PDB file of C-alpha atoms in Angstrom:
ATOM      1  CA  UNK A  25     -18.062 -26.752 -69.555  1.00 40.00           C
ATOM      2  CA  UNK A  26     -16.457 -23.241 -69.921  1.00 41.00           C
ATOM      3  CA  UNK A  27     -16.271 -21.352 -73.083  1.00 46.00           C
ATOM      4  CA  UNK A  28     -12.334 -22.082 -72.822  1.00 47.00           C
ATOM      5  CA  UNK A  29     -13.363 -25.702 -72.750  1.00 72.00           C
ATOM      6  CA  UNK A  30     -15.422 -25.869 -75.749  1.00 78.00           C
ATOM      7  CA  UNK A  31     -14.466 -27.709 -78.746  1.00 84.00           C
ATOM      8  CA  UNK A  32     -12.659 -26.057 -81.552  1.00 87.00           C
ATOM      9  CA  UNK A  33     -15.883 -26.601 -83.723  1.00 80.00           C
ATOM     10  CA  UNK A  34     -18.127 -25.043 -80.759  1.00 82.00           C
ATOM     11  CA  UNK A  35     -15.935 -22.060 -80.851  1.00 84.00           C
ATOM     12  CA  UNK A  36     -15.931 -21.943 -84.684  1.00 83.00           C
ATOM     13  CA  UNK A  37     -19.741 -21.712 -84.638  1.00 84.00           C
ATOM     14  CA  UNK A  38     -20.175 -19.106 -82.068  1.00 84.00           C
ATOM     15  CA  UNK A  39     -22.903 -16.337 -82.667  1.00 86.00           C
ATOM     16  CA  UNK A  40     -26.121 -16.499 -84.266  1.00 88.00           C
ATOM     17  CA  UNK A  41     -26.487 -17.617 -87.732  1.00 90.00           C
ATOM     18  CA  UNK A  42     -29.076 -16.569 -90.289  1.00 92.00           C
ATOM     19  CA  UNK A  43     -30.227 -17.890 -93.586  1.00 91.00           C
ATOM     20  CA  UNK A  44     -33.118 -18.936 -95.710  1.00 93.00           C
ATOM     21  CA  UNK A  45     -32.648 -22.450 -96.960  1.00 94.00           C
ATOM     22  CA  UNK A  46     -34.724 -23.592 -99.888  1.00 96.00           C
ATOM     23  CA  UNK A  47     -36.722 -26.889 -99.516  1.00 96.00           C
ATOM     24  CA  UNK A  48     -36.640 -29.226-102.644  1.00 97.00           C
ATOM     25  CA  UNK A  49     -38.618 -32.492-103.186  1.00 97.00           C
ATOM     26  CA  UNK A  50     -36.845 -35.787-104.031  1.00 97.00           C
ATOM     27  CA  UNK A  51     -36.794 -34.766-107.807  1.00 97.00           C
ATOM     28  CA  UNK A  52     -34.660 -31.647-107.338  1.00 97.00           C
ATOM     29  CA  UNK A  53     -37.999 -29.368-107.548  1.00 96.00           C
ATOM     30  CA  UNK A  54     -37.747 -26.179-105.614  1.00 96.00           C
ATOM     31  CA  UNK A  55     -41.135 -26.083-103.414  1.00 95.00           C
ATOM     32  CA  UNK A  56     -40.333 -23.658-100.634  1.00 94.00           C
ATOM     33  CA  UNK A  57     -38.278 -22.100 -98.010  1.00 94.00           C
ATOM     34  CA  UNK A  58     -37.385 -21.920 -94.349  1.00 87.00           C
ATOM     35  CA  UNK A  59     -36.478 -18.597 -92.607  1.00 84.00           C
ATOM     36  CA  UNK A  60     -34.031 -19.797 -89.932  1.00 78.00           C
ATOM     37  CA  UNK A  61     -31.965 -18.221 -87.026  1.00 77.00           C
ATOM     38  CA  UNK A  62     -30.059 -20.630 -84.861  1.00 75.00           C
ATOM     39  CA  UNK A  63     -27.308 -20.886 -82.347  1.00 75.00           C
ATOM     40  CA  UNK A  64     -25.454 -23.337 -80.188  1.00 73.00           C
ATOM     41  CA  UNK A  65     -25.007 -22.069 -76.796  1.00 73.00           C
ATOM     42  CA  UNK A  66     -22.603 -23.098 -73.874  1.00 70.00           C
ATOM     43  CA  UNK A  67     -24.349 -22.308 -70.410  1.00 70.00           C
ATOM     44  CA  UNK A  68     -23.479 -23.416 -66.973  1.00 65.00           C
ATOM     45  CA  UNK A  69     -21.427 -26.360 -68.432  1.00 64.00           C
ATOM     46  CA  UNK A  70     -24.098 -27.434 -70.732  1.00 71.00           C
ATOM     47  CA  UNK A  71     -24.253 -27.191 -74.605  1.00 81.00           C
ATOM     48  CA  UNK A  72     -27.542 -26.756 -76.274  1.00 81.00           C
ATOM     49  CA  UNK A  73     -28.708 -25.823 -79.581  1.00 80.00           C
ATOM     50  CA  UNK A  74     -31.700 -23.857 -80.860  1.00 81.00           C
ATOM     51  CA  UNK A  75     -33.316 -23.290 -84.251  1.00 82.00           C
ATOM     52  CA  UNK A  76     -36.363 -20.856 -85.116  1.00 81.00           C
ATOM     53  CA  UNK A  77     -37.935 -21.836 -88.269  1.00 79.00           C
ATOM     54  CA  UNK A  78     -40.620 -20.314 -90.447  1.00 83.00           C
ATOM     55  CA  UNK A  79     -41.497 -22.579 -93.293  1.00 87.00           C
ATOM     56  CA  UNK A  80     -43.305 -21.485 -96.397  1.00 89.00           C
ATOM     57  CA  UNK A  81     -44.260 -23.572 -99.532  1.00 85.00           C
ATOM     58  CA  UNK A  82     -47.058 -25.896-100.248  1.00 82.00           C
ATOM     59  CA  UNK A  83     -48.077 -29.607-100.935  1.00 87.00           C
ATOM     60  CA  UNK A  84     -47.423 -32.467 -98.747  1.00 91.00           C
ATOM     61  CA  UNK A  85     -43.933 -31.636 -97.735  1.00 93.00           C
ATOM     62  CA  UNK A  86     -45.407 -28.366 -96.126  1.00 91.00           C
ATOM     63  CA  UNK A  87     -47.805 -30.508 -94.138  1.00 90.00           C
ATOM     64  CA  UNK A  88     -45.084 -32.925 -93.381  1.00 91.00           C
ATOM     65  CA  UNK A  89     -42.349 -30.249 -92.196  1.00 90.00           C
ATOM     66  CA  UNK A  90     -44.712 -27.617 -90.422  1.00 87.00           C
ATOM     67  CA  UNK A  91     -43.613 -27.698 -86.654  1.00 85.00           C
ATOM     68  CA  UNK A  92     -44.945 -24.582 -85.345  1.00 80.00           C
ATOM     69  CA  UNK A  93     -42.265 -24.224 -82.378  1.00 83.00           C
ATOM     70  CA  UNK A  94     -38.513 -23.667 -81.972  1.00 85.00           C
ATOM     71  CA  UNK A  95     -36.391 -26.667 -82.236  1.00 88.00           C
ATOM     72  CA  UNK A  96     -34.304 -27.599 -79.110  1.00 88.00           C
ATOM     73  CA  UNK A  97     -31.623 -30.139 -78.374  1.00 87.00           C
ATOM     74  CA  UNK A  98     -29.029 -30.899 -76.138  1.00 89.00           C
ATOM     75  CA  UNK A  99     -25.314 -31.646 -77.486  1.00 88.00           C
ATOM     76  CA  UNK A 100     -22.374 -33.586 -75.930  1.00 89.00           C
ATOM     77  CA  UNK A 101     -19.594 -31.258 -77.143  1.00 85.00           C
ATOM     78  CA  UNK A 102     -16.524 -32.995 -78.635  1.00 86.00           C
ATOM     79  CA  UNK A 103     -14.277 -32.601 -81.363  1.00 87.00           C
ATOM     80  CA  UNK A 104     -14.409 -36.273 -81.960  1.00 91.00           C
ATOM     81  CA  UNK A 105     -18.126 -36.813 -81.801  1.00 92.00           C
ATOM     82  CA  UNK A 106     -20.937 -34.166 -81.351  1.00 90.00           C
ATOM     83  CA  UNK A 107     -23.667 -36.151 -79.632  1.00 93.00           C
ATOM     84  CA  UNK A 108     -27.417 -34.803 -80.157  1.00 92.00           C
ATOM     85  CA  UNK A 109     -29.374 -36.030 -77.158  1.00 91.00           C
ATOM     86  CA  UNK A 110     -32.906 -34.577 -77.888  1.00 88.00           C
ATOM     87  CA  UNK A 111     -35.598 -33.956 -77.352  1.00 91.00           C
ATOM     88  CA  UNK A 112     -35.965 -32.664 -81.173  1.00 91.00           C
ATOM     89  CA  UNK A 113     -32.982 -34.509 -82.716  1.00 93.00           C
ATOM     90  CA  UNK A 114     -30.947 -37.587 -81.904  1.00 96.00           C
ATOM     91  CA  UNK A 115     -27.776 -38.761 -83.301  1.00 96.00           C
ATOM     92  CA  UNK A 116     -23.898 -37.655 -83.812  1.00 96.00           C
ATOM     93  CA  UNK A 117     -21.880 -35.387 -85.757  1.00 95.00           C
ATOM     94  CA  UNK A 118     -18.147 -35.637 -86.646  1.00 96.00           C
ATOM     95  CA  UNK A 119     -16.188 -32.318 -87.295  1.00 96.00           C
ATOM     96  CA  UNK A 120     -13.426 -32.494 -89.994  1.00 97.00           C
ATOM     97  CA  UNK A 121     -11.698 -29.244 -89.588  1.00 95.00           C
ATOM     98  CA  UNK A 122     -14.156 -26.516 -90.862  1.00 95.00           C
ATOM     99  CA  UNK A 123     -16.819 -29.151 -91.645  1.00 97.00           C
ATOM    100  CA  UNK A 124     -19.184 -31.378 -89.810  1.00 96.00           C
ATOM    101  CA  UNK A 125     -20.508 -34.474 -91.190  1.00 97.00           C
ATOM    102  CA  UNK A 126     -23.923 -35.200 -88.967  1.00 95.00           C
ATOM    103  CA  UNK A 127     -26.472 -38.012 -89.142  1.00 97.00           C
ATOM    104  CA  UNK A 128     -29.469 -37.630 -86.722  1.00 96.00           C
ATOM    105  CA  UNK A 129     -33.185 -38.386 -86.757  1.00 97.00           C
ATOM    106  CA  UNK A 130     -36.042 -35.701 -86.341  1.00 95.00           C
ATOM    107  CA  UNK A 131     -38.974 -37.118 -84.512  1.00 94.00           C
ATOM    108  CA  UNK A 132     -40.959 -33.977 -85.613  1.00 92.00           C
ATOM    109  CA  UNK A 133     -40.437 -34.485 -89.179  1.00 93.00           C
ATOM    110  CA  UNK A 134     -40.083 -38.300 -88.813  1.00 95.00           C
ATOM    111  CA  UNK A 135     -37.111 -38.244 -91.119  1.00 97.00           C
ATOM    112  CA  UNK A 136     -33.513 -39.590 -90.659  1.00 98.00           C
ATOM    113  CA  UNK A 137     -31.108 -36.491 -91.780  1.00 97.00           C
ATOM    114  CA  UNK A 138     -27.676 -36.325 -93.107  1.00 97.00           C
ATOM    115  CA  UNK A 139     -26.175 -32.774 -92.843  1.00 96.00           C
ATOM    116  CA  UNK A 140     -23.133 -31.087 -93.891  1.00 97.00           C
ATOM    117  CA  UNK A 141     -22.305 -27.781 -92.460  1.00 95.00           C
ATOM    118  CA  UNK A 142     -19.174 -26.062 -93.922  1.00 97.00           C
ATOM    119  CA  UNK A 143     -17.882 -22.957 -92.435  1.00 96.00           C
ATOM    120  CA  UNK A 144     -15.896 -21.270 -95.501  1.00 96.00           C
ATOM    121  CA  UNK A 145     -12.423 -19.323 -95.049  1.00 93.00           C
ATOM    122  CA  UNK A 146     -13.942 -16.026 -94.130  1.00 94.00           C
ATOM    123  CA  UNK A 147     -15.378 -17.695 -91.076  1.00 93.00           C
ATOM    124  CA  UNK A 148     -18.604 -15.991 -91.085  1.00 94.00           C
ATOM    125  CA  UNK A 149     -20.301 -17.853 -93.918  1.00 96.00           C
ATOM    126  CA  UNK A 150     -21.703 -21.242 -93.654  1.00 96.00           C
ATOM    127  CA  UNK A 151     -22.939 -23.660 -96.525  1.00 97.00           C
ATOM    128  CA  UNK A 152     -25.519 -26.249 -95.157  1.00 96.00           C
ATOM    129  CA  UNK A 153     -27.536 -28.954 -96.553  1.00 97.00           C
ATOM    130  CA  UNK A 154     -29.644 -31.590 -95.058  1.00 96.00           C
ATOM    131  CA  UNK A 155     -31.078 -34.425 -96.858  1.00 98.00           C
ATOM    132  CA  UNK A 156     -34.107 -36.215 -95.460  1.00 97.00           C
ATOM    133  CA  UNK A 157     -34.767 -39.900 -95.733  1.00 98.00           C
ATOM    134  CA  UNK A 158     -37.519 -42.506 -95.133  1.00 97.00           C
ATOM    135  CA  UNK A 159     -35.098 -45.260 -94.820  1.00 97.00           C
ATOM    136  CA  UNK A 160     -32.658 -45.135 -97.792  1.00 96.00           C
ATOM    137  CA  UNK A 161     -35.469 -43.088 -99.865  1.00 97.00           C
ATOM    138  CA  UNK A 162     -34.784 -39.516-100.308  1.00 97.00           C
ATOM    139  CA  UNK A 163     -37.943 -37.457 -99.096  1.00 97.00           C
ATOM    140  CA  UNK A 164     -36.754 -33.874 -99.252  1.00 97.00           C
ATOM    141  CA  UNK A 165     -33.724 -31.687 -99.081  1.00 97.00           C
ATOM    142  CA  UNK A 166     -33.026 -28.334 -97.710  1.00 96.00           C
ATOM    143  CA  UNK A 167     -29.934 -26.262 -98.288  1.00 96.00           C
ATOM    144  CA  UNK A 168     -28.792 -22.650 -98.171  1.00 96.00           C
ATOM    145  CA  UNK A 169     -26.023 -20.231 -97.066  1.00 96.00           C
ATOM    146  CA  UNK A 170     -25.868 -18.789 -93.617  1.00 94.00           C
ATOM    147  CA  UNK A 171     -24.202 -15.453 -92.490  1.00 95.00           C
ATOM    148  CA  UNK A 172     -22.973 -14.824 -88.806  1.00 94.00           C
ATOM    149  CA  UNK A 173     -23.867 -12.122 -86.423  1.00 93.00           C
ATOM    150  CA  UNK A 174     -23.196 -11.573 -82.744  1.00 92.00           C
ATOM    151  CA  UNK A 175     -25.494  -8.360 -82.056  1.00 93.00           C
ATOM    152  CA  UNK A 176     -28.703  -9.111 -84.217  1.00 91.00           C
ATOM    153  CA  UNK A 177     -31.033  -8.491 -81.063  1.00 88.00           C
ATOM    154  CA  UNK A 178     -29.658  -5.115 -80.391  1.00 92.00           C
ATOM    155  CA  UNK A 179     -28.110  -3.359 -83.550  1.00 94.00           C
ATOM    156  CA  UNK A 180     -30.409  -1.981 -86.226  1.00 93.00           C
ATOM    157  CA  UNK A 181     -27.449  -1.879 -88.691  1.00 96.00           C
ATOM    158  CA  UNK A 182     -26.969  -5.811 -88.360  1.00 95.00           C
ATOM    159  CA  UNK A 183     -30.591  -6.195 -88.607  1.00 95.00           C
ATOM    160  CA  UNK A 184     -30.615  -4.524 -92.006  1.00 97.00           C
ATOM    161  CA  UNK A 185     -27.727  -6.614 -93.075  1.00 96.00           C
ATOM    162  CA  UNK A 186     -29.532  -9.795 -92.182  1.00 95.00           C
ATOM    163  CA  UNK A 187     -32.516  -8.625 -94.119  1.00 95.00           C
ATOM    164  CA  UNK A 188     -30.573  -7.810 -97.143  1.00 97.00           C
ATOM    165  CA  UNK A 189     -28.722 -11.465 -96.750  1.00 95.00           C
ATOM    166  CA  UNK A 190     -32.438 -13.073 -96.622  1.00 95.00           C
ATOM    167  CA  UNK A 191     -33.359 -11.293 -99.544  1.00 96.00           C
ATOM    168  CA  UNK A 192     -30.511 -12.169-101.578  1.00 96.00           C
ATOM    169  CA  UNK A 193     -30.681 -15.851-100.602  1.00 96.00           C
ATOM    170  CA  UNK A 194     -34.447 -15.626-101.448  1.00 95.00           C
ATOM    171  CA  UNK A 195     -33.380 -14.828-105.162  1.00 96.00           C
ATOM    172  CA  UNK A 196     -30.523 -17.294-105.389  1.00 96.00           C
ATOM    173  CA  UNK A 197     -32.092 -20.219-103.649  1.00 95.00           C
ATOM    174  CA  UNK A 198     -34.357 -21.619-106.462  1.00 95.00           C
ATOM    175  CA  UNK A 199     -31.557 -21.196-109.102  1.00 96.00           C
ATOM    176  CA  UNK A 200     -30.500 -24.578-110.635  1.00 95.00           C
ATOM    177  CA  UNK A 201     -26.768 -25.190-110.818  1.00 95.00           C
ATOM    178  CA  UNK A 202     -26.021 -24.536-114.277  1.00 94.00           C
ATOM    179  CA  UNK A 203     -22.296 -24.160-114.909  1.00 94.00           C
ATOM    180  CA  UNK A 204     -20.955 -21.868-117.722  1.00 94.00           C
ATOM    181  CA  UNK A 205     -22.422 -23.071-120.829  1.00 94.00           C
ATOM    182  CA  UNK A 206     -20.508 -20.879-123.431  1.00 95.00           C
ATOM    183  CA  UNK A 207     -17.727 -19.611-121.432  1.00 96.00           C
ATOM    184  CA  UNK A 208     -14.409 -21.284-120.636  1.00 98.00           C
ATOM    185  CA  UNK A 209     -12.539 -20.684-117.427  1.00 98.00           C
ATOM    186  CA  UNK A 210     -11.134 -22.098-114.516  1.00 98.00           C
ATOM    187  CA  UNK A 211     -12.159 -22.914-110.828  1.00 98.00           C
ATOM    188  CA  UNK A 212      -9.193 -22.954-108.663  1.00 98.00           C
ATOM    189  CA  UNK A 213      -8.315 -22.685-104.888  1.00 98.00           C
ATOM    190  CA  UNK A 214      -6.470 -24.329-101.754  1.00 98.00           C
ATOM    191  CA  UNK A 215      -8.690 -26.885-100.082  1.00 98.00           C
ATOM    192  CA  UNK A 216      -8.158 -28.446 -96.712  1.00 98.00           C
ATOM    193  CA  UNK A 217      -7.450 -32.189 -96.349  1.00 98.00           C
ATOM    194  CA  UNK A 218      -8.671 -33.944 -93.148  1.00 98.00           C
ATOM    195  CA  UNK A 219      -8.056 -37.815 -92.742  1.00 97.00           C
ATOM    196  CA  UNK A 220     -10.922 -40.418 -91.792  1.00 96.00           C
ATOM    197  CA  UNK A 221      -9.289 -40.097 -88.293  1.00 97.00           C
ATOM    198  CA  UNK A 222     -10.402 -36.440 -88.185  1.00 96.00           C
ATOM    199  CA  UNK A 223      -6.733 -35.121 -88.103  1.00 97.00           C
ATOM    200  CA  UNK A 224      -5.582 -32.526 -90.616  1.00 97.00           C
ATOM    201  CA  UNK A 225      -3.392 -34.080 -93.345  1.00 97.00           C
ATOM    202  CA  UNK A 226      -2.380 -30.658 -95.065  1.00 98.00           C
ATOM    203  CA  UNK A 227      -3.654 -28.536 -98.115  1.00 98.00           C
ATOM    204  CA  UNK A 228      -4.239 -29.452-101.737  1.00 98.00           C
ATOM    205  CA  UNK A 229      -4.384 -26.789-104.581  1.00 98.00           C
ATOM    206  CA  UNK A 230      -7.002 -27.637-107.088  1.00 98.00           C
ATOM    207  CA  UNK A 231      -7.428 -26.586-110.461  1.00 98.00           C
ATOM    208  CA  UNK A 232     -10.518 -27.224-112.785  1.00 98.00           C
ATOM    209  CA  UNK A 233     -10.153 -26.322-116.444  1.00 98.00           C
ATOM    210  CA  UNK A 234     -13.667 -25.811-117.615  1.00 98.00           C
ATOM    211  CA  UNK A 235     -14.614 -26.354-121.446  1.00 98.00           C
ATOM    212  CA  UNK A 236     -18.118 -26.214-122.613  1.00 97.00           C
ATOM    213  CA  UNK A 237     -18.528 -28.415-125.512  1.00 96.00           C
ATOM    214  CA  UNK A 238     -22.343 -28.119-125.982  1.00 93.00           C
ATOM    215  CA  UNK A 239     -25.408 -26.258-124.099  1.00 95.00           C
ATOM    216  CA  UNK A 240     -25.456 -29.329-121.763  1.00 96.00           C
ATOM    217  CA  UNK A 241     -22.241 -30.809-121.826  1.00 97.00           C
ATOM    218  CA  UNK A 242     -18.694 -29.513-120.477  1.00 98.00           C
ATOM    219  CA  UNK A 243     -15.356 -30.929-120.287  1.00 98.00           C
ATOM    220  CA  UNK A 244     -13.255 -30.640-116.945  1.00 98.00           C
ATOM    221  CA  UNK A 245      -9.424 -31.300-116.625  1.00 98.00           C
ATOM    222  CA  UNK A 246      -8.826 -31.651-112.808  1.00 97.00           C
ATOM    223  CA  UNK A 247      -5.593 -31.472-111.320  1.00 97.00           C
ATOM    224  CA  UNK A 248      -4.567 -31.691-107.543  1.00 97.00           C
ATOM    225  CA  UNK A 249      -1.227 -30.835-106.092  1.00 98.00           C
ATOM    226  CA  UNK A 250       0.039 -30.819-102.543  1.00 98.00           C
ATOM    227  CA  UNK A 251      -0.916 -33.374 -99.778  1.00 97.00           C
ATOM    228  CA  UNK A 252      -2.888 -35.326-102.419  1.00 95.00           C
ATOM    229  CA  UNK A 253      -1.800 -35.757-106.091  1.00 92.00           C
ATOM    230  CA  UNK A 254      -4.546 -36.389-108.918  1.00 91.00           C
ATOM    231  CA  UNK A 255      -5.186 -35.672-112.532  1.00 93.00           C
ATOM    232  CA  UNK A 256      -8.029 -36.637-114.408  1.00 93.00           C
ATOM    233  CA  UNK A 257     -10.585 -35.726-117.122  1.00 95.00           C
ATOM    234  CA  UNK A 258     -14.163 -36.229-117.560  1.00 97.00           C
ATOM    235  CA  UNK A 259     -17.261 -34.965-119.419  1.00 98.00           C
ATOM    236  CA  UNK A 260     -19.943 -33.675-117.303  1.00 98.00           C
ATOM    237  CA  UNK A 261     -23.511 -33.719-119.014  1.00 97.00           C
ATOM    238  CA  UNK A 262     -26.544 -32.293-117.422  1.00 96.00           C
ATOM    239  CA  UNK A 263     -30.080 -33.808-118.023  1.00 96.00           C
ATOM    240  CA  UNK A 264     -32.667 -31.669-116.186  1.00 95.00           C
ATOM    241  CA  UNK A 265     -31.869 -32.195-112.499  1.00 96.00           C
ATOM    242  CA  UNK A 266     -29.680 -35.028-113.236  1.00 97.00           C
ATOM    243  CA  UNK A 267     -25.886 -34.983-114.010  1.00 98.00           C
ATOM    244  CA  UNK A 268     -24.003 -37.719-115.719  1.00 98.00           C
ATOM    245  CA  UNK A 269     -19.989 -38.252-115.683  1.00 97.00           C
ATOM    246  CA  UNK A 270     -19.290 -39.879-118.981  1.00 96.00           C
ATOM    247  CA  UNK A 271     -15.577 -40.794-118.726  1.00 92.00           C
ATOM    248  CA  UNK A 272     -12.892 -41.121-119.940  1.00 93.00           C
ATOM    249  CA  UNK A 273     -11.297 -41.250-116.513  1.00 93.00           C
ATOM    250  CA  UNK A 274     -14.622 -40.605-114.238  1.00 94.00           C
ATOM    251  CA  UNK A 275     -17.960 -42.371-114.422  1.00 94.00           C
ATOM    252  CA  UNK A 276     -20.983 -41.605-112.206  1.00 96.00           C
ATOM    253  CA  UNK A 277     -24.048 -39.654-111.670  1.00 98.00           C
ATOM    254  CA  UNK A 278     -25.350 -36.885-109.517  1.00 98.00           C
ATOM    255  CA  UNK A 279     -28.563 -34.842-108.677  1.00 98.00           C
ATOM    256  CA  UNK A 280     -28.881 -30.971-108.443  1.00 98.00           C
ATOM    257  CA  UNK A 281     -30.974 -29.471-105.819  1.00 98.00           C
ATOM    258  CA  UNK A 282     -30.759 -25.539-106.806  1.00 97.00           C
ATOM    259  CA  UNK A 283     -27.318 -24.411-106.437  1.00 97.00           C
ATOM    260  CA  UNK A 284     -25.773 -27.748-105.050  1.00 98.00           C
ATOM    261  CA  UNK A 285     -24.855 -30.821-106.884  1.00 98.00           C
ATOM    262  CA  UNK A 286     -24.679 -34.121-104.892  1.00 98.00           C
ATOM    263  CA  UNK A 287     -22.259 -36.209-106.720  1.00 97.00           C
ATOM    264  CA  UNK A 288     -20.942 -39.877-106.923  1.00 96.00           C
ATOM    265  CA  UNK A 289     -17.874 -40.240-108.969  1.00 96.00           C
ATOM    266  CA  UNK A 290     -15.906 -43.462-109.629  1.00 94.00           C
ATOM    267  CA  UNK A 291     -12.332 -42.714-110.944  1.00 92.00           C
ATOM    268  CA  UNK A 292     -11.066 -45.410-113.378  1.00 88.00           C
ATOM    269  CA  UNK A 293      -7.977 -43.907-115.058  1.00 72.00           C
ATOM    270  CA  UNK A 294      -4.613 -46.057-115.078  1.00 71.00           C
ATOM    271  CA  UNK A 295      -2.920 -43.475-112.672  1.00 66.00           C
ATOM    272  CA  UNK A 296      -5.688 -43.148-110.133  1.00 63.00           C
ATOM    273  CA  UNK A 297      -4.825 -46.046-108.001  1.00 56.00           C
ATOM    274  CA  UNK A 298      -5.394 -44.314-104.450  1.00 52.00           C
ATOM    275  CA  UNK A 299      -8.595 -42.724-104.204  1.00 64.00           C
ATOM    276  CA  UNK A 300     -11.300 -44.768-106.059  1.00 84.00           C
ATOM    277  CA  UNK A 301     -14.391 -42.736-105.538  1.00 94.00           C
ATOM    278  CA  UNK A 302     -15.697 -39.435-104.747  1.00 96.00           C
ATOM    279  CA  UNK A 303     -18.830 -38.638-102.837  1.00 97.00           C
ATOM    280  CA  UNK A 304     -19.322 -34.749-102.728  1.00 98.00           C
ATOM    281  CA  UNK A 305     -21.210 -31.605-102.760  1.00 98.00           C
ATOM    282  CA  UNK A 306     -20.531 -28.748-104.994  1.00 98.00           C
ATOM    283  CA  UNK A 307     -22.177 -25.580-104.204  1.00 98.00           C
ATOM    284  CA  UNK A 308     -22.489 -22.506-106.260  1.00 97.00           C
ATOM    285  CA  UNK A 309     -22.486 -19.641-103.643  1.00 97.00           C
ATOM    286  CA  UNK A 310     -23.830 -17.014-106.150  1.00 95.00           C
ATOM    287  CA  UNK A 311     -24.786 -17.788-109.599  1.00 93.00           C
ATOM    288  CA  UNK A 312     -23.159 -14.372-110.717  1.00 93.00           C
ATOM    289  CA  UNK A 313     -19.856 -14.996-109.137  1.00 94.00           C
ATOM    290  CA  UNK A 314     -19.954 -18.600-109.709  1.00 95.00           C
ATOM    291  CA  UNK A 315     -17.721 -19.507-106.897  1.00 96.00           C
ATOM    292  CA  UNK A 316     -17.952 -23.202-105.651  1.00 97.00           C
ATOM    293  CA  UNK A 317     -17.902 -24.313-102.093  1.00 98.00           C
ATOM    294  CA  UNK A 318     -16.561 -28.064-102.327  1.00 98.00           C
ATOM    295  CA  UNK A 319     -17.000 -30.909-100.036  1.00 98.00           C
ATOM    296  CA  UNK A 320     -15.455 -34.261-101.618  1.00 98.00           C
ATOM    297  CA  UNK A 321     -15.345 -37.476 -99.374  1.00 97.00           C
ATOM    298  CA  UNK A 322     -12.917 -39.806-100.733  1.00 95.00           C
ATOM    299  CA  UNK A 323     -13.109 -43.354-100.714  1.00 94.00           C
ATOM    300  CA  UNK A 324     -10.633 -46.340-101.304  1.00 90.00           C
ATOM    301  CA  UNK A 325     -12.935 -48.995-102.335  1.00 86.00           C
ATOM    302  CA  UNK A 326     -15.853 -48.492 -99.869  1.00 88.00           C
ATOM    303  CA  UNK A 327     -13.685 -47.145 -97.101  1.00 92.00           C
ATOM    304  CA  UNK A 328     -13.459 -43.451 -96.111  1.00 95.00           C
ATOM    305  CA  UNK A 329      -9.902 -41.937 -96.532  1.00 94.00           C
ATOM    306  CA  UNK A 330     -10.045 -38.307 -96.474  1.00 96.00           C
ATOM    307  CA  UNK A 331     -12.544 -35.240 -96.562  1.00 98.00           C
ATOM    308  CA  UNK A 332     -11.228 -32.372 -98.774  1.00 98.00           C
ATOM    309  CA  UNK A 333     -13.244 -29.172 -98.407  1.00 98.00           C
ATOM    310  CA  UNK A 334     -12.951 -25.341 -99.029  1.00 98.00           C
ATOM    311  CA  UNK A 335     -13.680 -22.631-101.797  1.00 98.00           C
ATOM    312  CA  UNK A 336     -12.928 -22.605-105.413  1.00 98.00           C
ATOM    313  CA  UNK A 337     -13.129 -19.218-107.256  1.00 98.00           C
ATOM    314  CA  UNK A 338     -14.016 -18.709-110.846  1.00 98.00           C
ATOM    315  CA  UNK A 339     -11.860 -16.984-113.633  1.00 97.00           C
ATOM    316  CA  UNK A 340     -13.196 -16.731-117.048  1.00 96.00           C
ATOM    317  CA  UNK A 341     -10.569 -17.355-119.859  1.00 91.00           C
TER     318      UNK A 341
END
C-alpha cells in the first residue's frame, strides 16, 4: 500500500505521537502512568503499529500490565474497518471521521479493550482512552492526551517540546474532573456528526449553559442546532468518582477517571423522540482552560444512529 493509497485515518495519524496516559483502577483511583511513544507506519505495502511503553505505579495492576517490551501488530488498513492482526493485539476499529472506535484483545495484558482515539481540530492533538475488561467487568482504564511530532529523533527543540508536554500531562493526569463549582458559564462549539454507516452527516452547534446549584451539583441546559436538533435540561450531581443525572429530561450515571467522565444518559423529555440515549466520553483537556473534548455515541433504542464529536470551549459568565 502506497502512502497515497493509505486510508484517510492512516493519513490523519501520520507521524509519532507522545503522551503520558494515566492508569486508573476500576473505582476511578489514579494508580500510575505510562510514558508512550507510538506510530502507525506504512512500509512496502504493509501497515504496522509500534508502541513503546514505560509503566510506573504499584500494586496488582503494575504486576499485570508490565510488559518489558515494545508492542507491535499488523493492521489491515481501511476507512471501513481497521483490522488488528497481531501478534500483540487482535480486533478491529472503525473510523468515524476524526474518531476511531476500536475493540481488541491484548494477550500480554489478558484484557479485552475498548478504545476511543479522537483527533482534535488542530490535527496535532489526540485524546485517548482504553477501558480494559475481564468479560464485562472493568479491570482498569488508561487515558491521556497526545501530541504529534515528525522529527523527534533528530531535532533537539522537538525533544524539549515533548518533555514539556510530558511534564504537563504528568501534572494534569491525576486531576479529577470537577466542573466549575461556583462559576457559571457556557461550553460551546461546532461538532462533527457522523452516521452509523461512517459517512459524514454534517455539523451541529452545541451550547451547554452551566449553572452551579451547590458544591456537588450543577444544572445544564443543552441546545443542539444544525444537522441534529435537541434541547434538554438536567441536574448533574457528583458523588466521588460517580456522576448522577437527576432529570428532569435526562437520567443516568457516569464514572470519572481523572479528567474524563464516561457517561450513559437516557433522554426522556417529551420532545426527545429521536435520539433516546447518549453513551459518551467528556474529557477536560486542561483543568485551567476547562475546554471539553466530547464524544457522544447516540442511540435510538439500542441501535447506534450517530457519533457526535469535537471540542467545546469554556467561557465564564
